[in-house]
PDB file of C-alpha atoms and ligand atoms in Angstrom:
ATOM      1  CA  MET A  26     134.187 112.794  93.133  1.00 40.00           C
ATOM      2  CA  SER A  27     133.762 115.754  90.372  1.00 34.00           C
ATOM      3  CA  VAL A  28     137.109 117.122  89.345  1.00 33.00           C
ATOM      4  CA  VAL A  29     137.189 120.675  89.392  1.00 33.00           C
ATOM      5  CA  PRO A  30     139.067 122.139  86.694  1.00 33.00           C
ATOM      6  CA  LEU A  31     142.778 123.444  87.422  1.00 34.00           C
ATOM      7  CA  HIS A  32     141.835 126.946  86.396  1.00 35.00           C
ATOM      8  CA  THR A  33     138.790 127.018  88.744  1.00 36.00           C
ATOM      9  CA  GLN A  34     141.039 125.922  91.601  1.00 38.00           C
ATOM     10  CA  HIS A  35     143.521 128.903  91.007  1.00 40.00           C
ATOM     11  CA  GLN A  36     140.689 131.317  90.815  1.00 41.00           C
ATOM     12  CA  ARG A  37     139.410 130.010  94.296  1.00 42.00           C
ATOM     13  CA  ARG A  38     142.747 130.200  95.631  1.00 57.00           C
ATOM     14  CA  PHE A  39     143.447 133.516  94.927  1.00 69.00           C
ATOM     15  CA  GLU A  40     140.322 135.038  96.203  1.00 70.00           C
ATOM     16  CA  GLU A  41     141.053 133.003  99.311  1.00 85.00           C
ATOM     17  CA  ASN A  42     144.699 133.938  99.899  1.00 91.00           C
ATOM     18  CA  ARG A  43     145.679 135.181 103.251  1.00 91.00           C
ATOM     19  CA  PHE A  44     149.196 136.202 102.905  1.00 94.00           C
ATOM     20  CA  VAL A  45     149.753 136.676  98.966  1.00 95.00           C
ATOM     21  CA  TYR A  46     148.054 138.950  96.849  1.00 93.00           C
ATOM     22  CA  PRO A  47     148.751 140.166  93.007  1.00 94.00           C
ATOM     23  CA  VAL A  48     148.401 143.864  92.323  1.00 91.00           C
ATOM     24  CA  LEU A  49     149.008 145.822  89.307  1.00 90.00           C
ATOM     25  CA  SER A  50     151.414 148.263  90.333  1.00 81.00           C
ATOM     26  CA  ARG A  51     151.824 151.784  89.054  1.00 68.00           C
ATOM     27  CA  ARG A  52     155.497 151.862  90.265  1.00 67.00           C
ATOM     28  CA  SER A  53     156.349 148.444  88.724  1.00 72.00           C
ATOM     29  CA  GLU A  54     154.471 148.732  85.670  1.00 83.00           C
ATOM     30  CA  GLY A  55     153.541 145.506  85.792  1.00 91.00           C
ATOM     31  CA  ILE A  56     151.998 142.613  88.220  1.00 94.00           C
ATOM     32  CA  SER A  57     153.706 142.692  91.905  1.00 93.00           C
ATOM     33  CA  ILE A  58     152.978 139.825  93.895  1.00 95.00           C
ATOM     34  CA  GLY A  59     152.682 141.219  97.562  1.00 94.00           C
ATOM     35  CA  VAL A  60     153.626 139.116 100.405  1.00 96.00           C
ATOM     36  CA  ASN A  61     152.253 140.119 103.764  1.00 95.00           C
ATOM     37  CA  LEU A  62     154.452 139.111 106.514  1.00 95.00           C
ATOM     38  CA  ASN A  63     152.388 141.358 109.126  1.00 94.00           C
ATOM     39  CA  PRO A  64     148.892 139.985 108.964  1.00 91.00           C
ATOM     40  CA  ASP A  65     148.274 141.381 112.709  1.00 91.00           C
ATOM     41  CA  LYS A  66     148.482 144.526 111.225  1.00 92.00           C
ATOM     42  CA  VAL A  67     151.232 145.723 113.615  1.00 91.00           C
ATOM     43  CA  CYS A  68     153.849 148.451 112.571  1.00 95.00           C
ATOM     44  CA  ASN A  69     156.872 149.763 114.453  1.00 96.00           C
ATOM     45  CA  PHE A  70     155.819 153.228 112.928  1.00 97.00           C
ATOM     46  CA  ASP A  71     152.531 154.983 112.661  1.00 97.00           C
ATOM     47  CA  CYS A  72     152.743 157.215 109.574  1.00 97.00           C
ATOM     48  CA  ILE A  73     150.170 159.845 109.195  1.00 97.00           C
ATOM     49  CA  TYR A  74     149.627 158.869 105.445  1.00 97.00           C
ATOM     50  CA  CYS A  75     149.617 155.047 106.130  1.00 96.00           C
ATOM     51  CA  GLN A  76     147.049 153.339 103.983  1.00 92.00           C
ATOM     52  CA  VAL A  77     146.438 150.538 105.959  1.00 92.00           C
ATOM     53  CA  ASP A  78     142.998 150.242 107.591  1.00 87.00           C
ATOM     54  CA  ARG A  79     143.510 149.684 111.045  1.00 86.00           C
ATOM     55  CA  THR A  80     140.004 150.758 112.292  1.00 85.00           C
ATOM     56  CA  THR A  81     139.262 147.047 112.012  1.00 83.00           C
ATOM     57  CA  GLN A  82     141.123 143.830 113.317  1.00 81.00           C
ATOM     58  CA  SER A  83     142.120 141.380 110.664  1.00 79.00           C
ATOM     59  CA  GLU A  84     141.110 137.512 111.330  1.00 77.00           C
ATOM     60  CA  THR A  85     144.691 136.543 110.639  1.00 80.00           C
ATOM     61  CA  ARG A  86     147.121 137.462 113.409  1.00 82.00           C
ATOM     62  CA  PHE A  87     150.005 134.901 112.479  1.00 89.00           C
ATOM     63  CA  VAL A  88     152.024 134.262 109.438  1.00 89.00           C
ATOM     64  CA  GLY A  89     150.876 130.383 108.305  1.00 91.00           C
ATOM     65  CA  VAL A  90     154.411 129.638 106.481  1.00 94.00           C
ATOM     66  CA  GLU A  91     153.230 126.530 104.704  1.00 95.00           C
ATOM     67  CA  GLN A  92     150.279 128.590 103.526  1.00 95.00           C
ATOM     68  CA  LEU A  93     152.247 131.568 102.744  1.00 96.00           C
ATOM     69  CA  LEU A  94     154.597 129.586 100.200  1.00 96.00           C
ATOM     70  CA  ALA A  95     151.545 127.247  98.452  1.00 95.00           C
ATOM     71  CA  GLU A  96     149.807 130.845  97.928  1.00 96.00           C
ATOM     72  CA  LEU A  97     152.933 132.254  96.683  1.00 97.00           C
ATOM     73  CA  GLU A  98     153.305 129.129  94.173  1.00 96.00           C
ATOM     74  CA  ASP A  99     149.891 129.207  93.157  1.00 94.00           C
ATOM     75  CA  THR A 100     149.740 132.951  92.759  1.00 95.00           C
ATOM     76  CA  LEU A 101     153.533 133.095  90.628  1.00 96.00           C
ATOM     77  CA  THR A 102     151.917 130.146  88.355  1.00 94.00           C
ATOM     78  CA  LEU A 103     148.553 131.878  87.509  1.00 93.00           C
ATOM     79  CA  THR A 104     150.619 135.122  86.915  1.00 93.00           C
ATOM     80  CA  ALA A 105     153.363 133.401  84.601  1.00 90.00           C
ATOM     81  CA  SER A 106     150.309 131.564  82.521  1.00 91.00           C
ATOM     82  CA  GLY A 107     148.124 134.519  82.161  1.00 92.00           C
ATOM     83  CA  GLU A 108     145.305 133.090  83.926  1.00 92.00           C
ATOM     84  CA  LEU A 109     145.581 135.752  86.176  1.00 93.00           C
ATOM     85  CA  PHE A 110     143.925 138.190  83.781  1.00 93.00           C
ATOM     86  CA  ASP A 111     140.913 136.054  83.613  1.00 91.00           C
ATOM     87  CA  HIS A 112     139.942 137.226  87.086  1.00 89.00           C
ATOM     88  CA  GLU A 113     137.553 139.942  87.305  1.00 87.00           C
ATOM     89  CA  LYS A 114     139.568 141.859  89.285  1.00 88.00           C
ATOM     90  CA  LEU A 115     142.496 141.989  87.186  1.00 91.00           C
ATOM     91  CA  ARG A 116     140.526 141.449  83.806  1.00 92.00           C
ATOM     92  CA  ASN A 117     140.880 145.327  82.970  1.00 91.00           C
ATOM     93  CA  THR A 118     144.725 145.464  83.012  1.00 92.00           C
ATOM     94  CA  PRO A 119     146.129 146.946  80.062  1.00 91.00           C
ATOM     95  CA  PRO A 120     148.156 144.642  77.642  1.00 91.00           C
ATOM     96  CA  GLN A 121     151.513 146.266  78.279  1.00 91.00           C
ATOM     97  CA  PHE A 122     150.994 145.507  82.140  1.00 92.00           C
ATOM     98  CA  ARG A 123     150.398 141.920  81.977  1.00 94.00           C
ATOM     99  CA  ARG A 124     153.711 140.803  82.932  1.00 92.00           C
ATOM    100  CA  LEU A 125     155.201 139.615  86.472  1.00 94.00           C
ATOM    101  CA  ASN A 126     157.176 142.134  87.565  1.00 94.00           C
ATOM    102  CA  ASP A 127     158.289 141.008  91.146  1.00 96.00           C
ATOM    103  CA  ILE A 128     157.801 139.462  94.350  1.00 97.00           C
ATOM    104  CA  ALA A 129     157.159 142.461  96.831  1.00 95.00           C
ATOM    105  CA  PHE A 130     157.404 142.257 100.726  1.00 97.00           C
ATOM    106  CA  SER A 131     155.451 144.738 101.939  1.00 88.00           C
ATOM    107  CA  GLY A 132     151.877 144.146 103.475  1.00 84.00           C
ATOM    108  CA  ASP A 133     150.114 145.717 106.600  1.00 92.00           C
ATOM    109  CA  GLY A 134     153.166 146.678 108.703  1.00 95.00           C
ATOM    110  CA  GLU A 135     157.080 146.232 108.689  1.00 97.00           C
ATOM    111  CA  PRO A 136     157.941 143.233 107.129  1.00 97.00           C
ATOM    112  CA  THR A 137     161.734 143.031 108.500  1.00 97.00           C
ATOM    113  CA  THR A 138     160.007 142.924 112.218  1.00 96.00           C
ATOM    114  CA  TYR A 139     158.793 139.199 111.342  1.00 95.00           C
ATOM    115  CA  LYS A 140     160.886 137.125 113.530  1.00 92.00           C
ATOM    116  CA  ASN A 141     162.072 134.506 110.890  1.00 95.00           C
ATOM    117  CA  PHE A 142     162.502 137.072 107.974  1.00 97.00           C
ATOM    118  CA  ASP A 143     165.595 135.553 107.031  1.00 98.00           C
ATOM    119  CA  GLU A 144     164.249 132.216 106.589  1.00 98.00           C
ATOM    120  CA  ILE A 145     161.151 133.243 104.958  1.00 97.00           C
ATOM    121  CA  ILE A 146     163.115 135.334 102.497  1.00 98.00           C
ATOM    122  CA  ALA A 147     164.974 132.077 101.674  1.00 98.00           C
ATOM    123  CA  ALA A 148     162.045 130.029 101.296  1.00 98.00           C
ATOM    124  CA  CYS A 149     160.369 132.490  98.906  1.00 98.00           C
ATOM    125  CA  ALA A 150     163.191 132.462  97.158  1.00 98.00           C
ATOM    126  CA  GLU A 151     163.239 128.879  96.465  1.00 97.00           C
ATOM    127  CA  VAL A 152     159.619 128.482  95.359  1.00 97.00           C
ATOM    128  CA  LYS A 153     160.829 131.008  92.781  1.00 96.00           C
ATOM    129  CA  ARG A 154     163.651 129.128  91.700  1.00 96.00           C
ATOM    130  CA  ARG A 155     161.818 125.954  91.584  1.00 96.00           C
ATOM    131  CA  LEU A 156     159.251 127.326  89.008  1.00 96.00           C
ATOM    132  CA  GLY A 157     162.133 128.553  87.046  1.00 96.00           C
ATOM    133  CA  LEU A 158     161.233 132.077  87.580  1.00 95.00           C
ATOM    134  CA  GLY A 159     164.819 133.025  89.154  1.00 92.00           C
ATOM    135  CA  ALA A 160     164.956 136.317  87.109  1.00 92.00           C
ATOM    136  CA  VAL A 161     161.942 138.048  88.805  1.00 95.00           C
ATOM    137  CA  LYS A 162     162.823 140.536  91.107  1.00 96.00           C
ATOM    138  CA  MET A 163     162.351 140.310  94.792  1.00 97.00           C
ATOM    139  CA  VAL A 164     161.492 143.931  96.182  1.00 96.00           C
ATOM    140  CA  LEU A 165     161.531 144.693  99.917  1.00 98.00           C
ATOM    141  CA  ILE A 166     159.861 147.545 100.897  1.00 96.00           C
ATOM    142  CA  THR A 167     160.987 148.843 104.098  1.00 98.00           C
ATOM    143  CA  ASN A 168     161.353 151.664 106.716  1.00 98.00           C
ATOM    144  CA  ALA A 169     164.886 150.433 107.190  1.00 98.00           C
ATOM    145  CA  SER A 170     164.286 150.658 111.256  1.00 98.00           C
ATOM    146  CA  MET A 171     165.461 147.124 111.726  1.00 97.00           C
ATOM    147  CA  PHE A 172     168.507 146.604 109.274  1.00 98.00           C
ATOM    148  CA  HIS A 173     171.024 146.418 112.491  1.00 96.00           C
ATOM    149  CA  ARG A 174     169.576 143.090 113.582  1.00 97.00           C
ATOM    150  CA  SER A 175     171.427 140.276 112.673  1.00 97.00           C
ATOM    151  CA  HIS A 176     168.486 138.071 111.247  1.00 96.00           C
ATOM    152  CA  VAL A 177     167.598 141.110 108.985  1.00 98.00           C
ATOM    153  CA  VAL A 178     171.203 141.490 107.875  1.00 98.00           C
ATOM    154  CA  ARG A 179     170.974 137.956 106.722  1.00 98.00           C
ATOM    155  CA  GLY A 180     167.600 138.237 105.210  1.00 98.00           C
ATOM    156  CA  LEU A 181     168.935 141.048 103.244  1.00 98.00           C
ATOM    157  CA  GLU A 182     172.077 139.097 102.269  1.00 98.00           C
ATOM    158  CA  ILE A 183     169.599 136.506 100.486  1.00 98.00           C
ATOM    159  CA  LEU A 184     167.232 138.924  99.434  1.00 98.00           C
ATOM    160  CA  GLU A 185     170.483 140.457  97.309  1.00 97.00           C
ATOM    161  CA  GLN A 186     171.542 136.961  96.060  1.00 97.00           C
ATOM    162  CA  ASN A 187     168.069 136.129  94.545  1.00 97.00           C
ATOM    163  CA  ASN A 188     167.908 139.510  92.472  1.00 97.00           C
ATOM    164  CA  GLY A 189     166.483 141.527  95.243  1.00 97.00           C
ATOM    165  CA  GLU A 190     166.339 144.979  95.821  1.00 97.00           C
ATOM    166  CA  ILE A 191     165.571 147.108  98.959  1.00 98.00           C
ATOM    167  CA  TRP A 192     163.212 150.229  98.867  1.00 96.00           C
ATOM    168  CA  ALA A 193     163.783 152.003 101.848  1.00 98.00           C
ATOM    169  CA  LYS A 194     161.326 154.640 102.922  1.00 98.00           C
ATOM    170  CA  LEU A 195     163.141 158.417 103.785  1.00 98.00           C
ATOM    171  CA  GLU A 196     160.851 161.259 103.686  1.00 97.00           C
ATOM    172  CA  ALA A 197     162.331 163.705 106.150  1.00 98.00           C
ATOM    173  CA  GLY A 198     165.395 165.664 106.252  1.00 98.00           C
ATOM    174  CA  THR A 199     165.002 166.579 110.075  1.00 98.00           C
ATOM    175  CA  GLU A 200     164.132 164.797 113.260  1.00 98.00           C
ATOM    176  CA  ALA A 201     161.129 167.187 113.661  1.00 98.00           C
ATOM    177  CA  TYR A 202     159.374 166.407 110.356  1.00 98.00           C
ATOM    178  CA  PHE A 203     160.461 162.550 110.645  1.00 98.00           C
ATOM    179  CA  LYS A 204     158.566 162.569 114.245  1.00 98.00           C
ATOM    180  CA  LEU A 205     155.524 164.565 112.657  1.00 98.00           C
ATOM    181  CA  ILE A 206     155.260 161.914 109.756  1.00 98.00           C
ATOM    182  CA  ASP A 207     156.339 158.743 110.514  1.00 98.00           C
ATOM    183  CA  ARG A 208     155.367 158.775 114.306  1.00 98.00           C
ATOM    184  CA  THR A 209     157.743 156.308 116.092  1.00 97.00           C
ATOM    185  CA  PRO A 210     160.145 156.359 118.851  1.00 97.00           C
ATOM    186  CA  ILE A 211     162.771 155.474 116.830  1.00 98.00           C
ATOM    187  CA  PRO A 212     165.334 158.215 116.360  1.00 98.00           C
ATOM    188  CA  PHE A 213     165.890 159.413 112.963  1.00 98.00           C
ATOM    189  CA  GLN A 214     169.664 158.897 112.953  1.00 98.00           C
ATOM    190  CA  GLN A 215     168.823 155.205 113.788  1.00 98.00           C
ATOM    191  CA  ILE A 216     167.105 155.005 110.326  1.00 98.00           C
ATOM    192  CA  LEU A 217     169.887 157.052 108.770  1.00 98.00           C
ATOM    193  CA  ASP A 218     172.424 154.821 109.792  1.00 98.00           C
ATOM    194  CA  ASN A 219     170.673 151.753 109.104  1.00 98.00           C
ATOM    195  CA  ILE A 220     170.329 152.778 105.360  1.00 98.00           C
ATOM    196  CA  THR A 221     173.885 153.866 104.852  1.00 98.00           C
ATOM    197  CA  ALA A 222     175.027 150.786 106.155  1.00 98.00           C
ATOM    198  CA  ALA A 223     172.874 148.756 103.687  1.00 98.00           C
ATOM    199  CA  ALA A 224     173.590 150.806 101.065  1.00 98.00           C
ATOM    200  CA  LYS A 225     177.411 150.208 101.506  1.00 98.00           C
ATOM    201  CA  ILE A 226     177.038 146.801 100.696  1.00 97.00           C
ATOM    202  CA  ARG A 227     174.360 147.432  97.548  1.00 97.00           C
ATOM    203  CA  PRO A 228     172.815 149.896  95.988  1.00 98.00           C
ATOM    204  CA  LEU A 229     169.053 151.120  97.490  1.00 98.00           C
ATOM    205  CA  VAL A 230     166.023 152.653  96.219  1.00 98.00           C
ATOM    206  CA  ILE A 231     164.562 155.664  98.303  1.00 98.00           C
ATOM    207  CA  GLN A 232     161.219 155.825  98.623  1.00 97.00           C
ATOM    208  CA  ALA A 233     160.135 159.152  99.510  1.00 98.00           C
ATOM    209  CA  LEU A 234     156.508 160.128 100.146  1.00 98.00           C
ATOM    210  CA  PHE A 235     155.433 163.917 100.480  1.00 98.00           C
ATOM    211  CA  MET A 236     152.284 165.162 101.005  1.00 98.00           C
ATOM    212  CA  ARG A 237     150.462 168.232 102.334  1.00 98.00           C
ATOM    213  CA  VAL A 238     149.879 168.302 105.982  1.00 98.00           C
ATOM    214  CA  SER A 239     146.910 170.579 107.022  1.00 98.00           C
ATOM    215  CA  GLY A 240     147.378 171.989 103.964  1.00 98.00           C
ATOM    216  CA  GLN A 241     151.031 172.832 104.153  1.00 98.00           C
ATOM    217  CA  PRO A 242     153.461 171.109 101.675  1.00 98.00           C
ATOM    218  CA  PRO A 243     156.886 170.240 102.964  1.00 98.00           C
ATOM    219  CA  SER A 244     159.165 173.507 103.451  1.00 98.00           C
ATOM    220  CA  ARG A 245     161.816 174.271 101.426  1.00 98.00           C
ATOM    221  CA  GLN A 246     164.285 174.030 103.728  1.00 98.00           C
ATOM    222  CA  GLU A 247     162.965 170.435 104.802  1.00 98.00           C
ATOM    223  CA  LEU A 248     163.177 169.187 101.175  1.00 98.00           C
ATOM    224  CA  GLU A 249     167.061 170.657 101.195  1.00 98.00           C
ATOM    225  CA  ALA A 250     167.652 169.020 104.204  1.00 98.00           C
ATOM    226  CA  PHE A 251     166.407 165.981 102.768  1.00 98.00           C
ATOM    227  CA  CYS A 252     168.814 166.219  99.977  1.00 98.00           C
ATOM    228  CA  ASP A 253     171.642 166.663 102.856  1.00 98.00           C
ATOM    229  CA  ARG A 254     170.500 163.475 104.226  1.00 98.00           C
ATOM    230  CA  LEU A 255     170.795 161.706 100.785  1.00 98.00           C
ATOM    231  CA  ASN A 256     174.304 163.168 100.190  1.00 98.00           C
ATOM    232  CA  GLU A 257     175.498 162.401 103.533  1.00 98.00           C
ATOM    233  CA  ILE A 258     174.839 159.002 102.838  1.00 98.00           C
ATOM    234  CA  LEU A 259     176.805 159.117  99.208  1.00 98.00           C
ATOM    235  CA  ALA A 260     179.535 160.817 101.033  1.00 98.00           C
ATOM    236  CA  ALA A 261     179.722 158.078 103.607  1.00 98.00           C
ATOM    237  CA  GLY A 262     180.074 155.449 100.804  1.00 98.00           C
ATOM    238  CA  GLY A 263     176.662 154.378 100.392  1.00 98.00           C
ATOM    239  CA  LYS A 264     175.133 153.712  96.795  1.00 98.00           C
ATOM    240  CA  LEU A 265     171.524 155.098  96.026  1.00 98.00           C
ATOM    241  CA  LYS A 266     170.238 154.125  92.444  1.00 98.00           C
ATOM    242  CA  LEU A 267     166.837 155.790  92.593  1.00 98.00           C
ATOM    243  CA  VAL A 268     164.840 158.418  94.501  1.00 98.00           C
ATOM    244  CA  GLN A 269     160.984 157.654  94.100  1.00 96.00           C
ATOM    245  CA  VAL A 270     159.258 160.472  94.838  1.00 97.00           C
ATOM    246  CA  TYR A 271     155.434 159.981  95.364  1.00 93.00           C
ATOM    247  CA  THR A 272     152.474 161.240  97.209  1.00 96.00           C
ATOM    248  CA  VAL A 273     149.338 160.163  98.709  1.00 95.00           C
ATOM    249  CA  ALA A 274     147.294 158.028  96.222  1.00 89.00           C
ATOM    250  CA  ARG A 275     144.790 156.147  98.697  1.00 87.00           C
ATOM    251  CA  LYS A 276     142.800 157.032 101.893  1.00 90.00           C
ATOM    252  CA  PRO A 277     145.292 158.082 104.478  1.00 95.00           C
ATOM    253  CA  THR A 278     145.180 157.572 108.343  1.00 95.00           C
ATOM    254  CA  GLU A 279     144.681 161.139 109.080  1.00 97.00           C
ATOM    255  CA  SER A 280     142.259 163.233 107.270  1.00 96.00           C
ATOM    256  CA  TYR A 281     144.303 166.380 107.468  1.00 98.00           C
ATOM    257  CA  VAL A 282     146.856 164.471 105.060  1.00 98.00           C
ATOM    258  CA  THR A 283     146.300 165.397 101.288  1.00 97.00           C
ATOM    259  CA  PRO A 284     148.257 164.977  98.351  1.00 97.00           C
ATOM    260  CA  LEU A 285     150.786 166.937  96.200  1.00 97.00           C
ATOM    261  CA  ALA A 286     149.730 168.424  92.905  1.00 96.00           C
ATOM    262  CA  ASP A 287     151.741 166.374  90.147  1.00 96.00           C
ATOM    263  CA  ALA A 288     153.914 169.587  89.535  1.00 97.00           C
ATOM    264  CA  GLU A 289     154.787 170.017  93.112  1.00 98.00           C
ATOM    265  CA  VAL A 290     156.022 166.185  93.061  1.00 98.00           C
ATOM    266  CA  ASP A 291     157.899 167.021  89.855  1.00 98.00           C
ATOM    267  CA  ALA A 292     159.675 170.093  91.629  1.00 98.00           C
ATOM    268  CA  ILE A 293     160.896 167.641  93.981  1.00 98.00           C
ATOM    269  CA  VAL A 294     162.152 165.465  91.706  1.00 98.00           C
ATOM    270  CA  GLU A 295     164.136 168.334  89.804  1.00 98.00           C
ATOM    271  CA  LEU A 296     165.475 169.248  93.290  1.00 98.00           C
ATOM    272  CA  VAL A 297     166.651 165.943  94.448  1.00 98.00           C
ATOM    273  CA  LYS A 298     168.150 165.545  90.849  1.00 98.00           C
ATOM    274  CA  ARG A 299     170.244 168.496  90.887  1.00 98.00           C
ATOM    275  CA  ARG A 300     171.027 168.743  94.873  1.00 98.00           C
ATOM    276  CA  THR A 301     172.229 165.025  94.645  1.00 98.00           C
ATOM    277  CA  GLY A 302     173.080 163.602  91.084  1.00 98.00           C
ATOM    278  CA  ILE A 303     170.885 160.739  91.890  1.00 98.00           C
ATOM    279  CA  ALA A 304     168.295 159.671  89.582  1.00 98.00           C
ATOM    280  CA  ALA A 305     164.649 160.478  90.393  1.00 98.00           C
ATOM    281  CA  LYS A 306     161.343 159.599  89.430  1.00 96.00           C
ATOM    282  CA  ALA A 307     158.006 161.108  89.970  1.00 96.00           C
ATOM    283  CA  TYR A 308     154.817 159.128  91.005  1.00 91.00           C
ATOM    284  CA  TYR A 309     151.658 160.930  91.163  1.00 90.00           C
ATOM    285  CA  GLY A 310     148.644 160.918  93.370  1.00 81.00           C
ATOM    286  CA  ALA A 311     144.932 159.576  93.039  1.00 65.00           C
ATOM    287  CA  ALA A 312     144.809 159.955  89.232  1.00 50.00           C
ATOM    288  CA  GLN A 313     147.346 157.160  88.481  1.00 42.00           C
ATOM    289  CA  PRO A 314     146.272 153.524  88.114  1.00 40.00           C
TER     290      PRO A 314
HETATM  291  S1  SF4 B 404     155.775 152.125 107.925  1.00 65.89           S
HETATM  292 FE1  SF4 B 404     154.600 151.350 106.566  1.00 65.89          FE
HETATM  293  S2  SF4 B 404     152.964 150.077 107.344  1.00 65.89           S
HETATM  294 FE2  SF4 B 404     154.260 151.072 109.003  1.00 65.89          FE
HETATM  295  S3  SF4 B 404     153.087 152.779 109.051  1.00 65.89           S
HETATM  296 FE3  SF4 B 404     154.179 153.317 107.742  1.00 65.89          FE
HETATM  297  S4  SF4 B 404     153.409 153.234 106.009  1.00 65.89           S
HETATM  298 FE4  SF4 B 404     151.956 152.316 107.359  1.00 65.89          FE
END
């Protein structure tokens, strides 16, 4: 029996992963280990700018918990040791980004719709702890639509106890614009109520993606209304530590969606800071890594 060097085994595992994928993240300025809880690509939103390719069906329909945890352990080990950067896909990572920043629950749908959300968060936190990587952040990238469900409430608590951060999506100020962009039957007020309730317990990060829709950027009134919604969350006792304002960076679902110019993103950041007092940061379109 020939012995395959550990290094090679890891490389093979990374390529064959089904649920865990390392990415160089422009937002995190480091390596983010993505965990995909929605391999079937099903989402309860249908955002016009979504970058998940739903024109093809995924081979993997269900989460295999054991395999997911093994992939997470391998990928964390590879990243922490630096071996990850021997891989051709990540070989060109600039030196300042060669750091493990976080484990991100995102993937091809809404992670909180996963039925055992609380259990999987706990199990991933345990892997992180076992590897001595307790300080590594766990980020939940979410549309906040399920925060009122009890297993999600528990999952958010576990996340918080394990150096977690919630990045909740909010990119409209009115029901009409919310429906235009996010295309879901879930009422806008439910999302606002969910974000408010979660933000009363711990500070949240808001992710706001603005874009041109058939050539039109969001109107001034829509952006003012967006700031009003943020102010209402604060007035209700919610804590918001950052608003990430970004735009389309990869091919969106709908061809009529195009990115804002950098100056337009900057202008929204300034408006948010001025109208709400919350810290805000710009993330630009396609030119960014
Ligand atoms: S919530 Fe996320 S995964 Fe779902 S449709 Fe919108 S962008 Fe895509």
